[in-house]
mmCIF file of C-alpha atoms and ligand atoms in Angstrom:
data_model
loop_
_atom_site.group_PDB
_atom_site.id
_atom_site.type_symbol
_atom_site.label_atom_id
_atom_site.label_comp_id
_atom_site.label_asym_id
_atom_site.label_seq_id
_atom_site.Cartn_x
_atom_site.Cartn_y
_atom_site.Cartn_z
ATOM 1 C CA MET T 1 5.714 -10.912 -14.762
ATOM 2 C CA PRO T 2 4.523 -8.720 -11.876
ATOM 3 C CA ALA T 3 2.800 -10.466 -8.941
ATOM 4 C CA PHE T 4 -0.446 -8.537 -8.696
ATOM 5 C CA ALA T 5 -2.331 -8.228 -5.393
ATOM 6 C CA ALA T 6 -6.043 -7.446 -5.537
ATOM 7 C CA ASN T 7 -6.873 -4.534 -3.233
ATOM 8 C CA LEU T 8 -9.900 -5.818 -1.309
ATOM 9 C CA THR T 9 -10.755 -2.398 0.087
ATOM 10 C CA LEU T 10 -11.404 -0.895 -3.363
ATOM 11 C CA MET T 11 -12.075 -3.943 -5.550
ATOM 12 C CA PHE T 12 -14.719 -6.694 -5.294
ATOM 13 C CA ASN T 13 -17.034 -4.454 -3.285
ATOM 14 C CA GLU T 14 -19.896 -6.501 -4.721
ATOM 15 C CA TRP T 15 -19.067 -9.031 -1.992
ATOM 16 C CA SER T 16 -18.662 -8.864 1.797
ATOM 17 C CA PHE T 17 -15.078 -8.336 2.981
ATOM 18 C CA LEU T 18 -14.320 -11.995 3.710
ATOM 19 C CA ASP T 19 -16.025 -13.215 0.534
ATOM 20 C CA ARG T 20 -13.777 -10.865 -1.469
ATOM 21 C CA PHE T 21 -10.878 -13.256 -0.830
ATOM 22 C CA ASP T 22 -12.761 -16.033 -2.641
ATOM 23 C CA ALA T 23 -13.861 -13.689 -5.431
ATOM 24 C CA ALA T 24 -10.313 -12.412 -5.999
ATOM 25 C CA ALA T 25 -8.944 -15.968 -6.122
ATOM 26 C CA ASP T 26 -11.709 -17.034 -8.506
ATOM 27 C CA ALA T 27 -10.751 -14.077 -10.714
ATOM 28 C CA GLY T 28 -7.176 -15.351 -10.902
ATOM 29 C CA PHE T 29 -5.329 -13.328 -8.255
ATOM 30 C CA THR T 30 -2.685 -15.075 -6.162
ATOM 31 C CA ALA T 31 -2.285 -12.278 -3.608
ATOM 32 C CA VAL T 32 -4.348 -9.641 -1.844
ATOM 33 C CA GLU T 33 -3.850 -6.362 0.000
ATOM 34 C CA TYR T 34 -6.292 -4.047 1.780
ATOM 35 C CA LEU T 35 -6.146 -1.002 3.969
ATOM 36 C CA PHE T 36 -7.222 -2.503 7.297
ATOM 37 C CA PRO T 37 -8.099 -6.057 8.460
ATOM 38 C CA TYR T 38 -9.166 -5.030 11.939
ATOM 39 C CA GLU T 39 -12.955 -5.463 11.597
ATOM 40 C CA ALA T 40 -12.485 -9.169 10.883
ATOM 41 C CA ALA T 41 -10.923 -11.787 13.165
ATOM 42 C CA PRO T 42 -7.326 -12.785 12.347
ATOM 43 C CA ASP T 43 -8.187 -16.470 12.101
ATOM 44 C CA ALA T 44 -11.111 -15.769 9.772
ATOM 45 C CA ILE T 45 -8.775 -13.948 7.393
ATOM 46 C CA ALA T 46 -6.170 -16.677 7.722
ATOM 47 C CA GLU T 47 -8.785 -19.276 6.787
ATOM 48 C CA ARG T 48 -9.762 -17.374 3.623
ATOM 49 C CA LEU T 49 -6.135 -16.967 2.597
ATOM 50 C CA ALA T 50 -5.464 -20.678 3.136
ATOM 51 C CA ARG T 51 -8.539 -22.040 1.366
ATOM 52 C CA ASN T 52 -7.880 -19.828 -1.648
ATOM 53 C CA GLY T 53 -4.104 -20.270 -1.767
ATOM 54 C CA LEU T 54 -3.621 -16.497 -1.488
ATOM 55 C CA GLN T 55 -0.599 -14.583 -0.229
ATOM 56 C CA GLN T 56 -1.134 -11.549 2.003
ATOM 57 C CA ALA T 57 0.898 -8.819 0.314
ATOM 58 C CA LEU T 58 0.296 -5.810 2.566
ATOM 59 C CA PHE T 59 -2.014 -4.003 4.927
ATOM 60 C CA ASN T 60 -1.821 -0.839 6.993
ATOM 61 C CA LEU T 61 -1.053 -0.403 10.668
ATOM 62 C CA PRO T 62 -3.991 1.056 12.667
ATOM 63 C CA PRO T 63 -4.529 4.655 11.421
ATOM 64 C CA GLY T 64 -6.232 6.318 14.390
ATOM 65 C CA ASN T 65 -9.907 7.216 14.006
ATOM 66 C CA TRP T 66 -10.311 6.753 10.232
ATOM 67 C CA ALA T 67 -14.093 7.333 10.319
ATOM 68 C CA ALA T 68 -13.496 10.663 12.048
ATOM 69 C CA GLY T 69 -11.080 11.716 9.296
ATOM 70 C CA GLU T 70 -7.741 10.706 10.767
ATOM 71 C CA ARG T 71 -5.275 9.301 8.227
ATOM 72 C CA GLY T 72 -2.604 7.820 10.476
ATOM 73 C CA ILE T 73 -1.013 8.962 13.756
ATOM 74 C CA ALA T 74 2.742 8.496 13.278
ATOM 75 C CA ALA T 75 3.407 12.244 12.910
ATOM 76 C CA LEU T 76 0.894 13.355 15.526
ATOM 77 C CA PRO T 77 2.264 14.503 18.922
ATOM 78 C CA GLY T 78 0.811 12.742 21.965
ATOM 79 C CA ARG T 79 -0.225 9.571 20.104
ATOM 80 C CA PHE T 80 2.857 7.390 20.697
ATOM 81 C CA ASP T 81 1.183 5.054 23.202
ATOM 82 C CA GLU T 82 -1.661 4.487 20.718
ATOM 83 C CA LEU T 83 0.914 3.818 18.014
ATOM 84 C CA THR T 84 2.759 1.193 20.064
ATOM 85 C CA SER T 85 -0.463 -0.664 20.939
ATOM 86 C CA GLY T 86 -1.453 -0.494 17.272
ATOM 87 C CA VAL T 87 1.833 -2.133 16.319
ATOM 88 C CA GLU T 88 1.043 -5.044 18.631
ATOM 89 C CA ARG T 89 -2.434 -5.381 17.138
ATOM 90 C CA ALA T 90 -1.031 -5.378 13.623
ATOM 91 C CA LEU T 91 1.531 -8.009 14.631
ATOM 92 C CA ASP T 92 -1.306 -10.315 15.730
ATOM 93 C CA TYR T 93 -2.765 -10.047 12.216
ATOM 94 C CA ALA T 94 0.669 -10.401 10.672
ATOM 95 C CA ALA T 95 1.231 -13.653 12.554
ATOM 96 C CA ALA T 96 -2.131 -14.988 11.356
ATOM 97 C CA THR T 97 -1.763 -13.903 7.713
ATOM 98 C CA GLY T 98 1.973 -14.239 7.089
ATOM 99 C CA VAL T 99 2.207 -10.686 5.712
ATOM 100 C CA LYS T 100 5.789 -9.450 5.405
ATOM 101 C CA ARG T 101 5.228 -5.708 4.837
ATOM 102 C CA LEU T 102 3.086 -3.189 6.718
ATOM 103 C CA HIS T 103 2.358 0.432 5.805
ATOM 104 C CA LEU T 104 2.560 3.106 8.517
ATOM 105 C CA MET T 105 0.421 6.139 7.769
ATOM 106 C CA ALA T 106 1.754 9.506 8.935
ATOM 107 C CA GLY T 107 -1.452 11.451 9.560
ATOM 108 C CA LEU T 108 -2.692 14.952 8.746
ATOM 109 C CA ALA T 109 -0.045 17.459 9.795
ATOM 110 C CA ASP T 110 1.949 20.342 8.331
ATOM 111 C CA SER T 111 4.811 18.725 6.401
ATOM 112 C CA LYS T 112 7.067 21.608 7.540
ATOM 113 C CA ASP T 113 6.203 21.227 11.247
ATOM 114 C CA GLU T 114 9.342 20.177 13.162
ATOM 115 C CA GLU T 115 7.425 18.598 16.074
ATOM 116 C CA ALA T 116 5.429 16.467 13.636
ATOM 117 C CA ALA T 117 8.643 15.498 11.840
ATOM 118 C CA SER T 118 10.245 14.495 15.126
ATOM 119 C CA CYS T 119 7.187 12.408 16.109
ATOM 120 C CA TYR T 120 7.239 10.783 12.686
ATOM 121 C CA ARG T 121 10.907 9.787 12.947
ATOM 122 C CA ARG T 122 10.370 8.371 16.454
ATOM 123 C CA SER T 123 7.321 6.398 15.291
ATOM 124 C CA ILE T 124 9.139 5.010 12.270
ATOM 125 C CA VAL T 125 12.208 3.916 14.238
ATOM 126 C CA TYR T 126 10.130 2.269 16.963
ATOM 127 C CA THR T 127 7.824 0.501 14.523
ATOM 128 C CA ALA T 128 10.593 -0.636 12.169
ATOM 129 C CA GLU T 129 12.633 -2.078 15.032
ATOM 130 C CA ARG T 130 9.583 -3.878 16.477
ATOM 131 C CA LEU T 131 8.557 -5.304 13.083
ATOM 132 C CA ALA T 132 12.141 -6.385 12.352
ATOM 133 C CA GLU T 133 11.840 -8.875 15.242
ATOM 134 C CA SER T 134 9.258 -10.694 13.086
ATOM 135 C CA GLY T 135 11.068 -10.226 9.773
ATOM 136 C CA ILE T 136 8.533 -7.661 8.575
ATOM 137 C CA ASP T 137 9.323 -4.565 6.489
ATOM 138 C CA LEU T 138 7.904 -1.145 7.362
ATOM 139 C CA LEU T 139 6.690 0.951 4.420
ATOM 140 C CA ILE T 140 6.116 4.688 4.134
ATOM 141 C CA GLU T 141 4.115 6.108 1.228
ATOM 142 C CA PRO T 142 4.030 9.654 -0.152
ATOM 143 C CA ILE T 143 0.370 10.529 -0.802
ATOM 144 C CA ASN T 144 -0.806 13.408 -2.974
ATOM 145 C CA GLY T 145 -2.737 16.318 -1.487
ATOM 146 C CA ARG T 146 -5.601 16.124 -3.961
ATOM 147 C CA ASN T 147 -6.632 12.736 -2.634
ATOM 148 C CA MET T 148 -5.615 13.349 0.953
ATOM 149 C CA PRO T 149 -5.451 17.098 1.755
ATOM 150 C CA GLY T 150 -3.043 17.848 4.588
ATOM 151 C CA TYR T 151 -1.310 14.465 4.613
ATOM 152 C CA PHE T 152 2.102 14.835 6.245
ATOM 153 C CA LEU T 153 4.205 12.760 3.808
ATOM 154 C CA ASN T 154 3.421 14.315 0.426
ATOM 155 C CA ASP T 155 6.729 14.203 -1.421
ATOM 156 C CA PHE T 156 8.832 11.333 -2.813
ATOM 157 C CA GLY T 157 12.065 13.264 -2.199
ATOM 158 C CA THR T 158 11.229 13.617 1.493
ATOM 159 C CA ALA T 159 10.531 9.891 1.744
ATOM 160 C CA GLU T 160 13.755 9.049 -0.087
ATOM 161 C CA ARG T 161 15.853 11.288 2.211
ATOM 162 C CA LEU T 162 14.168 9.925 5.354
ATOM 163 C CA ILE T 163 14.827 6.316 4.356
ATOM 164 C CA ALA T 164 18.485 7.164 3.692
ATOM 165 C CA GLU T 165 18.855 9.195 6.904
ATOM 166 C CA LEU T 166 17.275 6.601 9.215
ATOM 167 C CA ASP T 167 19.144 3.765 7.469
ATOM 168 C CA LEU T 168 16.923 1.026 8.897
ATOM 169 C CA PRO T 169 17.328 -2.233 6.954
ATOM 170 C CA ASN T 170 13.575 -2.943 6.918
ATOM 171 C CA LEU T 171 12.344 0.617 6.208
ATOM 172 C CA LYS T 172 11.188 0.835 2.612
ATOM 173 C CA LEU T 173 9.198 2.945 0.177
ATOM 174 C CA GLN T 174 5.619 2.178 -0.807
ATOM 175 C CA PHE T 175 5.842 3.357 -4.409
ATOM 176 C CA ASP T 176 2.296 4.132 -5.452
ATOM 177 C CA ILE T 177 2.636 4.985 -9.148
ATOM 178 C CA TYR T 178 -0.684 6.839 -9.028
ATOM 179 C CA HIS T 179 0.625 9.238 -6.369
ATOM 180 C CA ARG T 180 4.007 9.521 -8.109
ATOM 181 C CA GLN T 181 2.368 10.694 -11.322
ATOM 182 C CA VAL T 182 0.049 13.156 -9.562
ATOM 183 C CA LEU T 183 2.838 14.568 -7.389
ATOM 184 C CA HIS T 184 5.895 14.573 -9.633
ATOM 185 C CA GLY T 185 5.480 12.616 -12.874
ATOM 186 C CA ASP T 186 8.736 11.124 -14.242
ATOM 187 C CA VAL T 187 7.527 7.665 -13.174
ATOM 188 C CA THR T 188 9.982 5.488 -15.111
ATOM 189 C CA MET T 189 13.126 7.324 -13.991
ATOM 190 C CA ALA T 190 11.839 7.358 -10.407
ATOM 191 C CA LEU T 191 11.259 3.606 -10.531
ATOM 192 C CA ARG T 192 14.801 3.106 -11.825
ATOM 193 C CA ARG T 193 16.283 5.298 -9.050
ATOM 194 C CA LEU T 194 14.093 4.198 -6.145
ATOM 195 C CA LEU T 195 13.579 0.500 -6.792
ATOM 196 C CA PRO T 196 16.469 -0.454 -4.442
ATOM 197 C CA VAL T 197 14.540 1.107 -1.537
ATOM 198 C CA THR T 198 11.076 0.077 -2.711
ATOM 199 C CA GLY T 199 9.167 -2.532 -0.711
ATOM 200 C CA HIS T 200 5.832 -2.390 -2.525
ATOM 201 C CA ILE T 201 4.338 -0.910 -5.685
ATOM 202 C CA GLN T 202 0.721 0.107 -6.293
ATOM 203 C CA VAL T 203 -1.027 1.023 -9.523
ATOM 204 C CA ALA T 204 -4.132 2.860 -10.735
ATOM 205 C CA SER T 205 -5.008 5.008 -13.730
ATOM 206 C CA VAL T 206 -4.437 8.781 -13.563
ATOM 207 C CA PRO T 207 -6.370 11.003 -12.956
ATOM 208 C CA PRO T 208 -9.522 8.943 -12.124
ATOM 209 C CA ARG T 209 -7.790 6.112 -10.176
ATOM 210 C CA HIS T 210 -9.461 3.303 -12.144
ATOM 211 C CA GLU T 211 -8.128 0.105 -13.735
ATOM 212 C CA PRO T 212 -4.474 0.430 -14.953
ATOM 213 C CA ASP T 213 -5.539 0.176 -18.611
ATOM 214 C CA ASP T 214 -6.358 3.688 -19.818
ATOM 215 C CA GLU T 215 -6.033 7.451 -19.346
ATOM 216 C CA GLU T 216 -2.684 9.153 -18.638
ATOM 217 C CA LEU T 217 -0.163 6.335 -18.050
ATOM 218 C CA ASN T 218 1.046 3.522 -20.292
ATOM 219 C CA TYR T 219 0.922 0.653 -17.814
ATOM 220 C CA ALA T 220 1.827 -1.989 -20.400
ATOM 221 C CA TYR T 221 5.179 -0.183 -20.675
ATOM 222 C CA LEU T 222 5.467 0.268 -16.892
ATOM 223 C CA PHE T 223 4.753 -3.412 -16.151
ATOM 224 C CA GLU T 224 7.511 -4.367 -18.620
ATOM 225 C CA GLU T 225 9.838 -1.808 -16.979
ATOM 226 C CA ILE T 226 9.104 -3.266 -13.532
ATOM 227 C CA ASP T 227 10.103 -6.671 -14.916
ATOM 228 C CA ARG T 228 13.206 -5.249 -16.624
ATOM 229 C CA LEU T 229 14.265 -3.770 -13.284
ATOM 230 C CA GLY T 230 13.977 -7.200 -11.659
ATOM 231 C CA TYR T 231 11.372 -6.152 -9.077
ATOM 232 C CA ASP T 232 10.302 -9.294 -7.186
ATOM 233 C CA GLY T 233 7.726 -7.825 -4.816
ATOM 234 C CA PHE T 234 3.982 -7.356 -5.193
ATOM 235 C CA VAL T 235 2.081 -4.838 -7.311
ATOM 236 C CA GLY T 236 -1.048 -3.756 -5.459
ATOM 237 C CA CYS T 237 -4.118 -2.993 -7.587
ATOM 238 C CA GLU T 238 -5.241 -0.010 -5.566
ATOM 239 C CA TYR T 239 -7.866 1.222 -8.003
ATOM 240 C CA ILE T 240 -11.594 2.026 -8.040
ATOM 241 C CA PRO T 241 -13.274 -0.200 -10.658
ATOM 242 C CA ARG T 242 -15.161 1.838 -13.321
ATOM 243 C CA GLY T 243 -18.117 -0.544 -12.941
ATOM 244 C CA ARG T 244 -18.388 -4.127 -11.687
ATOM 245 C CA THR T 245 -14.988 -5.427 -10.673
ATOM 246 C CA LEU T 246 -15.165 -8.505 -12.890
ATOM 247 C CA ASP T 247 -16.112 -6.423 -15.934
ATOM 248 C CA GLY T 248 -12.876 -4.452 -15.609
ATOM 249 C CA LEU T 249 -10.344 -7.279 -15.492
ATOM 250 C CA ASP T 250 -9.444 -7.612 -19.183
ATOM 251 C CA TRP T 251 -6.127 -5.858 -18.424
ATOM 252 C CA PHE T 252 -5.336 -8.613 -15.896
ATOM 253 C CA LYS T 253 -5.979 -11.626 -18.167
ATOM 254 C CA PRO T 254 -2.298 -12.001 -19.288
ATOM 255 C CA PHE T 255 -1.265 -12.125 -15.611
ATOM 256 C CA SER T 256 -4.084 -14.258 -14.184
ATOM 257 C CA ARG T 257 -3.448 -17.708 -12.692
ATOM 258 C CA SER T 258 -6.786 -18.999 -13.988
HETATM 259 O O1 LIG K 301 -3.813 6.165 -0.196
HETATM 260 C C1 LIG K 301 -3.088 5.283 -0.648
HETATM 261 O O2 LIG K 301 -2.619 5.234 -1.829
HETATM 262 C C2 LIG K 301 -2.673 4.173 0.225
HETATM 263 O O3 LIG K 301 -2.061 3.233 -0.272
HETATM 264 C C3 LIG K 301 -2.998 4.198 1.712
HETATM 265 O O4 LIG K 301 -2.500 3.045 2.307
HETATM 266 C C4 LIG K 301 -4.458 4.259 2.028
HETATM 267 O O5 LIG K 301 -4.994 5.487 1.873
HETATM 268 MG MG1 MG K 302 -1.342 3.625 -2.206
#
């Protein structure tokens, strides 16, 4: 049975960020993920995880100026010093939360630009080696251009080749099934081929990115396939609830701890 992680950036928005931990636990989740923890104190997050018996599945390394439209800095020339200080900041939160996988966002750059590609490789190698000292995996995620126009890593084949080429033991794929379907389709065969290099899975309906219970994909089949493949990581629920979060959790009832 997949270990689902509530995404507290998109779900439970009826509550404040820290209260979302309690709401997710009350709804039966045993793990959480979110984009960024950095507006809350590490010990405040740690306290919510502890009191609710929640595991921290994933969060993202600092992405640059998100409010200004930046979507990561790893592939951006001239941002390496900012990247290295962001790694240290993320490690402070990792120590407090016990997270064992962090997602490094590439940024908005031409995916054919050699300088951006070189920056990206350097950022990945540095970050992976630094995280490895704490036993943490580094994830890279292909993101589709409809949701994030201009994002540098926009192809699963590119991600697969980069992971093989860099051959870092803790560099893994963040397999967001939503992006896979939008970009390439062929989800089941891609899961079968890429699971050995996959460090995290995320789910949402396609095309509207809602609960994984309707529209284009048969998630009941995909959840069974994930089990058949022996995946023992987390499945992040990175979806936008159609209405109130709690009203959309019927799909989760067979997997809930409550
Ligand atoms: O966009 C996604 O699917 C992600 O998982 C990023 O981490 C946040 O944009
Ligand atoms: Mg995702």
